[in-house]
PDB file of C-alpha atoms in Angstrom:
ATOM      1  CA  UNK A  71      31.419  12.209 -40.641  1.00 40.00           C
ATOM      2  CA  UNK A  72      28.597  12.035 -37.943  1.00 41.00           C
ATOM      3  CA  UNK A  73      26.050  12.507 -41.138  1.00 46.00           C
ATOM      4  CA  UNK A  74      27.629   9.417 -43.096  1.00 47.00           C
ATOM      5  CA  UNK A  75      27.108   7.542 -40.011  1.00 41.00           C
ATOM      6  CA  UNK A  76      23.889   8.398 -39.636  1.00 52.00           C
ATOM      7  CA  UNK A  77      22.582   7.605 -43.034  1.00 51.00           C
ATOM      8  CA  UNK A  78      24.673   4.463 -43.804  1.00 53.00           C
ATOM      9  CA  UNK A  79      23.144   3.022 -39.822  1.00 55.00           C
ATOM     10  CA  UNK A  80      19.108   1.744 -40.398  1.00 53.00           C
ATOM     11  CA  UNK A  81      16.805   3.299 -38.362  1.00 54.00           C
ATOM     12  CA  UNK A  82      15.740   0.848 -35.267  1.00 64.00           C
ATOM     13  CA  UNK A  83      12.559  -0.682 -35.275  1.00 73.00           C
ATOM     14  CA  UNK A  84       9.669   1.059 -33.008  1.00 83.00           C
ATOM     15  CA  UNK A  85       7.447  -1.263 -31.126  1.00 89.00           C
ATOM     16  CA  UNK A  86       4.986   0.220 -28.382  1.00 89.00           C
ATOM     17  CA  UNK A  87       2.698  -1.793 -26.596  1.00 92.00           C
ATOM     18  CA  UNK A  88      -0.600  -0.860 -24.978  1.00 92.00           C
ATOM     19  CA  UNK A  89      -2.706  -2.383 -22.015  1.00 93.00           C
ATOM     20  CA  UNK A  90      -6.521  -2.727 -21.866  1.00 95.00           C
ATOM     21  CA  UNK A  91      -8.234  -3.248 -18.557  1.00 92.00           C
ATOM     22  CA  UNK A  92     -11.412  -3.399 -17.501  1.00 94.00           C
ATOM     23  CA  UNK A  93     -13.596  -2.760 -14.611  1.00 92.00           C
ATOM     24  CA  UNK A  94     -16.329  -5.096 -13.710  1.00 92.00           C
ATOM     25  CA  UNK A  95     -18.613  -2.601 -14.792  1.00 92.00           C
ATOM     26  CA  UNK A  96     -17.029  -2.748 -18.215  1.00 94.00           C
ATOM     27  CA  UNK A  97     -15.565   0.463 -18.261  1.00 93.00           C
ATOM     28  CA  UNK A  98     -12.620   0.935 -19.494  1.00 94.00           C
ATOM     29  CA  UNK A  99      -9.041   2.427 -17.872  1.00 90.00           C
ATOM     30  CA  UNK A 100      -7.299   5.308 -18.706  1.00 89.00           C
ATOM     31  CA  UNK A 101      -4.174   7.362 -17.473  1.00 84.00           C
ATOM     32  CA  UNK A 102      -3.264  10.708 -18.580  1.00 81.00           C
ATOM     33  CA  UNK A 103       0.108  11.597 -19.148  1.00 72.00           C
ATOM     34  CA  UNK A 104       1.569  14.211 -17.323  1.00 69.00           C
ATOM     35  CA  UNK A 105       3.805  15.620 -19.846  1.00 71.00           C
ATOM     36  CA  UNK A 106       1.322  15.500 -23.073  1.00 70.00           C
ATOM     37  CA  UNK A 107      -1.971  15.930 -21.085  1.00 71.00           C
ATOM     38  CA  UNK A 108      -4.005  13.361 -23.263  1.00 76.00           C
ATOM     39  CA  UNK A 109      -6.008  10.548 -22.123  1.00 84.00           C
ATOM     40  CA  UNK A 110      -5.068   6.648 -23.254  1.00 86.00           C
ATOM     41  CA  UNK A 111      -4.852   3.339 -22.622  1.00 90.00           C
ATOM     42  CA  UNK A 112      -1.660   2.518 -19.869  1.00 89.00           C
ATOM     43  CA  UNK A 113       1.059   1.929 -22.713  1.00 88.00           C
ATOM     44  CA  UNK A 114       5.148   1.900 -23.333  1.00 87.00           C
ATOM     45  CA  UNK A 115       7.849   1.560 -25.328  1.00 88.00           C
ATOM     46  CA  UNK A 116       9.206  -1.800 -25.996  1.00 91.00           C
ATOM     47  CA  UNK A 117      13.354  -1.800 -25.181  1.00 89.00           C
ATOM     48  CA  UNK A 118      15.644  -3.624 -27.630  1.00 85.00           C
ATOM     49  CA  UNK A 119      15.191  -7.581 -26.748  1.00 86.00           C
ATOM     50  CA  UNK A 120      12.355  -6.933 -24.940  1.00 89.00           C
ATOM     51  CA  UNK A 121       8.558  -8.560 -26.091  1.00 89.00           C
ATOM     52  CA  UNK A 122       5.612  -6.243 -25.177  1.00 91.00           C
ATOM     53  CA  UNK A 123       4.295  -8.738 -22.899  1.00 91.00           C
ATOM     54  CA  UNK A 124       7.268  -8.191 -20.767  1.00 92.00           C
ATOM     55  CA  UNK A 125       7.516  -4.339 -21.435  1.00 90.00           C
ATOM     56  CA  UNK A 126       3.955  -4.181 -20.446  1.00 91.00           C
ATOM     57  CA  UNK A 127       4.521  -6.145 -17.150  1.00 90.00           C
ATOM     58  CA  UNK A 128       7.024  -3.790 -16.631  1.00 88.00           C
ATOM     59  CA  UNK A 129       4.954  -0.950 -16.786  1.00 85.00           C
ATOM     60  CA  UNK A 130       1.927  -2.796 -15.011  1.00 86.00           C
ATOM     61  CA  UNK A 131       4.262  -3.069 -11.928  1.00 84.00           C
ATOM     62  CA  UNK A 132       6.151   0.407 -12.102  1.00 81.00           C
ATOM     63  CA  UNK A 133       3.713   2.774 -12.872  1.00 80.00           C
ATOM     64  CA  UNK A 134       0.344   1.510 -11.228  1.00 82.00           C
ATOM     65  CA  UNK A 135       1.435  -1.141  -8.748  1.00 81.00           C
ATOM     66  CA  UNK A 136       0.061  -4.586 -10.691  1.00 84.00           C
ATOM     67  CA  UNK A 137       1.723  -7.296 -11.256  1.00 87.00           C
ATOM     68  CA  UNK A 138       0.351  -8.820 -14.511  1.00 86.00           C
ATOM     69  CA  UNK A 139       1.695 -10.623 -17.591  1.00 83.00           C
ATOM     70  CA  UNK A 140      -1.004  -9.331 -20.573  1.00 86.00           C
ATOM     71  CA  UNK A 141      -1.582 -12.798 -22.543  1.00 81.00           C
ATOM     72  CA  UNK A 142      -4.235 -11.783 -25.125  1.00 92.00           C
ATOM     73  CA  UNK A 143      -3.320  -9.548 -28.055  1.00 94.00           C
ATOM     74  CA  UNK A 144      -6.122  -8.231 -29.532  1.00 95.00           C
ATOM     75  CA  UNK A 145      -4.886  -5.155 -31.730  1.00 94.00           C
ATOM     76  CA  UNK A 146      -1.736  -5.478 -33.810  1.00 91.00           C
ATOM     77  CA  UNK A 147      -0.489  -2.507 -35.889  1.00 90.00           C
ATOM     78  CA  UNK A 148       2.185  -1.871 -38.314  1.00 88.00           C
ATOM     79  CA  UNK A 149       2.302   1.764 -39.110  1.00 85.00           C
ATOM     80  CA  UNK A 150       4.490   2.049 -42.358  1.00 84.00           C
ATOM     81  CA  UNK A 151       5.815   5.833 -42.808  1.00 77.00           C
ATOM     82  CA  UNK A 152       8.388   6.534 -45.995  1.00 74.00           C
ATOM     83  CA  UNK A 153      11.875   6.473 -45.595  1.00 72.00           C
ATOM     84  CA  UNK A 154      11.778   5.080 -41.639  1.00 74.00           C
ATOM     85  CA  UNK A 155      11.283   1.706 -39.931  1.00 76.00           C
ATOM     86  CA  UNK A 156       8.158   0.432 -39.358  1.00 82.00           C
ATOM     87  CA  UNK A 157       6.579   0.907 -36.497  1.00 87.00           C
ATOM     88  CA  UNK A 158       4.818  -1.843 -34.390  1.00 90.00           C
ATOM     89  CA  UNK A 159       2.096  -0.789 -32.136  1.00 90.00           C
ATOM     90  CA  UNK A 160       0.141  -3.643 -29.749  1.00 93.00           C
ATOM     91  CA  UNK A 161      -2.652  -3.710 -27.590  1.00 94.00           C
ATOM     92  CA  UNK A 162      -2.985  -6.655 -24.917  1.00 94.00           C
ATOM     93  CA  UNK A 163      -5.848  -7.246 -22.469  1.00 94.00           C
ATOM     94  CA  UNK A 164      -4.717  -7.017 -19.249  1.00 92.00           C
ATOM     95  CA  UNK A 165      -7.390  -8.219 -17.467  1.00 90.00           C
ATOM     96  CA  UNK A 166     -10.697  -7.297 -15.008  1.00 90.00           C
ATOM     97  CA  UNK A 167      -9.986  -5.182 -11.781  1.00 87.00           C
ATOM     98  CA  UNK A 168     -11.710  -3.719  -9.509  1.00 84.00           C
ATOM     99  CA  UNK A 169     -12.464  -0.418  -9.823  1.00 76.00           C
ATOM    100  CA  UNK A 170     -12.530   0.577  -5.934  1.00 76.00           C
ATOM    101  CA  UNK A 171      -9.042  -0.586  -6.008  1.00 72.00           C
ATOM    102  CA  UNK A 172      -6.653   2.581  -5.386  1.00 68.00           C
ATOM    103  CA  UNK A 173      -4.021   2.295  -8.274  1.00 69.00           C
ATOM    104  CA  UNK A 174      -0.560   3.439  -7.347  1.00 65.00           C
ATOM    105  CA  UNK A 175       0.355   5.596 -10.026  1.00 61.00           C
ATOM    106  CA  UNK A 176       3.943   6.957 -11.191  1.00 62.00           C
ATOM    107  CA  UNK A 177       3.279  10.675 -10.433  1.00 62.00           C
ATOM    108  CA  UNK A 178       6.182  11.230 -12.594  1.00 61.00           C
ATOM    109  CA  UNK A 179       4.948  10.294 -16.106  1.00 61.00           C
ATOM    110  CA  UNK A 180       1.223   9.771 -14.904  1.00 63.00           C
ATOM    111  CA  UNK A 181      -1.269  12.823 -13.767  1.00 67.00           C
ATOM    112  CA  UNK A 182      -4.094  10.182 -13.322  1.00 78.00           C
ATOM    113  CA  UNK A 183      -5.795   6.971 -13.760  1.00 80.00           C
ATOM    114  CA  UNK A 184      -8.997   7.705 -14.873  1.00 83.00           C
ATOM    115  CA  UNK A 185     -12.123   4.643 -15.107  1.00 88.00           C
ATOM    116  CA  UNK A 186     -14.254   5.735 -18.210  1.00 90.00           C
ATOM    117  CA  UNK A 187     -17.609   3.943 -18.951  1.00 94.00           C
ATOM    118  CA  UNK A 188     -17.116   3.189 -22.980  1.00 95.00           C
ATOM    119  CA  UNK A 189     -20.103   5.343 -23.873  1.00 95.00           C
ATOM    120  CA  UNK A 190     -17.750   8.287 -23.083  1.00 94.00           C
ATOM    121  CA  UNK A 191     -14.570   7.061 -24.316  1.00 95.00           C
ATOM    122  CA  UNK A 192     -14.511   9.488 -27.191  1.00 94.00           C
ATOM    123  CA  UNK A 193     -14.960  12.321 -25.110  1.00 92.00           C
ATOM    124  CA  UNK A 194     -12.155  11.122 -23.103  1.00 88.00           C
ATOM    125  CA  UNK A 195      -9.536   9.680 -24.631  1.00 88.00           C
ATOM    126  CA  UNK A 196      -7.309  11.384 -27.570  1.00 81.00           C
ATOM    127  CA  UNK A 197      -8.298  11.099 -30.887  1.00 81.00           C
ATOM    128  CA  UNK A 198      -4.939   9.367 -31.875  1.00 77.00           C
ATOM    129  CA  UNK A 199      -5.884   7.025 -29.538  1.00 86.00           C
ATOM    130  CA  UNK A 200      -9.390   6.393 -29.810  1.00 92.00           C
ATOM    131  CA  UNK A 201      -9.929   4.201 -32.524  1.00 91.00           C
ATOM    132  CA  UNK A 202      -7.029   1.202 -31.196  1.00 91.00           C
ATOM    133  CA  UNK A 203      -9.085   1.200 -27.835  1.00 94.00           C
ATOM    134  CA  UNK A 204     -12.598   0.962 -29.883  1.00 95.00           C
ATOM    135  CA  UNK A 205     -10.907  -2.062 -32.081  1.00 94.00           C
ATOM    136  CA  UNK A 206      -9.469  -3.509 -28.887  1.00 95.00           C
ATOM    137  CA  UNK A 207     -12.888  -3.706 -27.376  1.00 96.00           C
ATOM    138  CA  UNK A 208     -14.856  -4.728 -30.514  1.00 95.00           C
ATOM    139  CA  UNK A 209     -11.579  -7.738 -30.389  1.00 94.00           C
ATOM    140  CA  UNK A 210     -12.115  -8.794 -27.051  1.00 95.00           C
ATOM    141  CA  UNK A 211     -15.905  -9.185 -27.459  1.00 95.00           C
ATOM    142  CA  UNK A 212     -15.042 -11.459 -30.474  1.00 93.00           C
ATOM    143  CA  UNK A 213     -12.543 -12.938 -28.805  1.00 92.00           C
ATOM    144  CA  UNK A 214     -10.180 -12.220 -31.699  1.00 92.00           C
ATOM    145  CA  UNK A 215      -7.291  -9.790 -32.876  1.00 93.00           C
ATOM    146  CA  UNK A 216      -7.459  -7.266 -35.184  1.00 93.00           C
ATOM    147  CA  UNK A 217      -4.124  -6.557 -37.514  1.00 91.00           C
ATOM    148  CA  UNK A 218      -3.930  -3.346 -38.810  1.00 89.00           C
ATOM    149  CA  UNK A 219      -1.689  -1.712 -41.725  1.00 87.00           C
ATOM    150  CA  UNK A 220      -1.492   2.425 -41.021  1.00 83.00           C
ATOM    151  CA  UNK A 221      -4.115   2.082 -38.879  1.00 81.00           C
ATOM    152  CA  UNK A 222      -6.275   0.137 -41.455  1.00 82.00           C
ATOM    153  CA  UNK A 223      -7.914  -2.837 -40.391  1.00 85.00           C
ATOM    154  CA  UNK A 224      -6.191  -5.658 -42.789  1.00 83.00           C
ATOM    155  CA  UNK A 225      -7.990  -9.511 -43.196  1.00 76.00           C
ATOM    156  CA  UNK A 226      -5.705 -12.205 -42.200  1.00 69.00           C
ATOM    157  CA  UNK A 227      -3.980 -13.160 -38.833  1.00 69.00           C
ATOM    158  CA  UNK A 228      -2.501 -11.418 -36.169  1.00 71.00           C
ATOM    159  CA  UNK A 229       1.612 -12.198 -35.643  1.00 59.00           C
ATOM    160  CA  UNK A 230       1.326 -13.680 -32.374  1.00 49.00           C
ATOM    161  CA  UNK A 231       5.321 -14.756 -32.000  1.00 42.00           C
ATOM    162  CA  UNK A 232       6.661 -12.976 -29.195  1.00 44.00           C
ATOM    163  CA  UNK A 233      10.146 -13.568 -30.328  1.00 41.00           C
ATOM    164  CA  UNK A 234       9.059 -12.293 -34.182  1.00 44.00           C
ATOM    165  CA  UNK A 235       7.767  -8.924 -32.406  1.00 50.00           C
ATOM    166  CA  UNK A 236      10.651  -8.484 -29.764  1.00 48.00           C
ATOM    167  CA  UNK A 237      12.334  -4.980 -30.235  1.00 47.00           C
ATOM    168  CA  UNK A 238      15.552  -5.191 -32.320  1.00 46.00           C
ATOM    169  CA  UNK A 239      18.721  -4.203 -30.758  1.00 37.00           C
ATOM    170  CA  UNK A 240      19.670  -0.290 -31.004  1.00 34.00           C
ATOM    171  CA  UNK A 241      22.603   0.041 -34.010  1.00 34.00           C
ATOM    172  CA  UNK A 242      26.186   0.426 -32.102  1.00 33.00           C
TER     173      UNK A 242
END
């Protein structure tokens, strides 16, 4: 019975949203995860009704002690994989701080927060990773957003509706 259920139910819609921030220096930074040990941009998971703009400022304020609301989107992905949902992944700029500033991390998910000059971003930060952040900076230097299909850059728009890219509510 549990198996029916399971097939018959769609699978929920993934949306993950990442934050860029700079230092006045232009570099760029990072946080390493504490349970995966890889090096990325300050990201989470988007919760059902939530828009990334909001799941970011949640994460901005929880796990490094900002309080920001990440307006420009400059990296929009839609990574399709067979027989599950698509998956929405976002990067935002979340602005210029300064990097003397002590950041308050959440020891809990976070080992570090890292500053990393973009010369050695791709000895830093995971491959998985790497090519978003490198699109995210090439965006914000054109002052532009980059849509992506499977991590393929795509021509046309980016979807910029917060309530089109809001997660969609888990099945009952």
């Amino acid at each position: 019975m549990r198996e029916e259920r399971e097939l018959s139910t769609p699978p929920r819609r993934r949306v993950r949203a990442a934050v860029l921030f700079l230092s006045e220096d232009k570099d760029v930074l990072l946080v390493e995860l504490r349970h995966q040990k890889v090096q990325t941009l300050p990201e989470s998971g988007v919760r059902a009704g939530e828009g990334p703009q909001d799941a970011l400022a949640r994460l901005a304020n929880s796990s490094l002690g900002l309080f920001i609301r990440p307006h420009q989107m400059l990296v929009h992905d839609v990574v399709m994989e067979p027989c599950l949902a698509d998956s929405y992944e976002y990067v935002f700029f979340g602005g210029i701080l300064n990097s003397s500033r002590v950041l308050i991390h959440d020891r809990t998910t976070l080992s570090r927060c890292l500053w990393v000059p973009q010369k050695e971003l791709a000895d830093r930060a995971s491959p998985e990773h790497l090519n978003r952040i490198l699109l995210a900076l090439m965006a914000l230097k054109l002052e532009s957003c980059i849509t992506l299909v499977n991590g393929q850059e795509q021509k046309g728009p980016c979807q910029d509706s917060e309530e089109s890219i809001t997660a969609e509510q888990a099945p009952d």
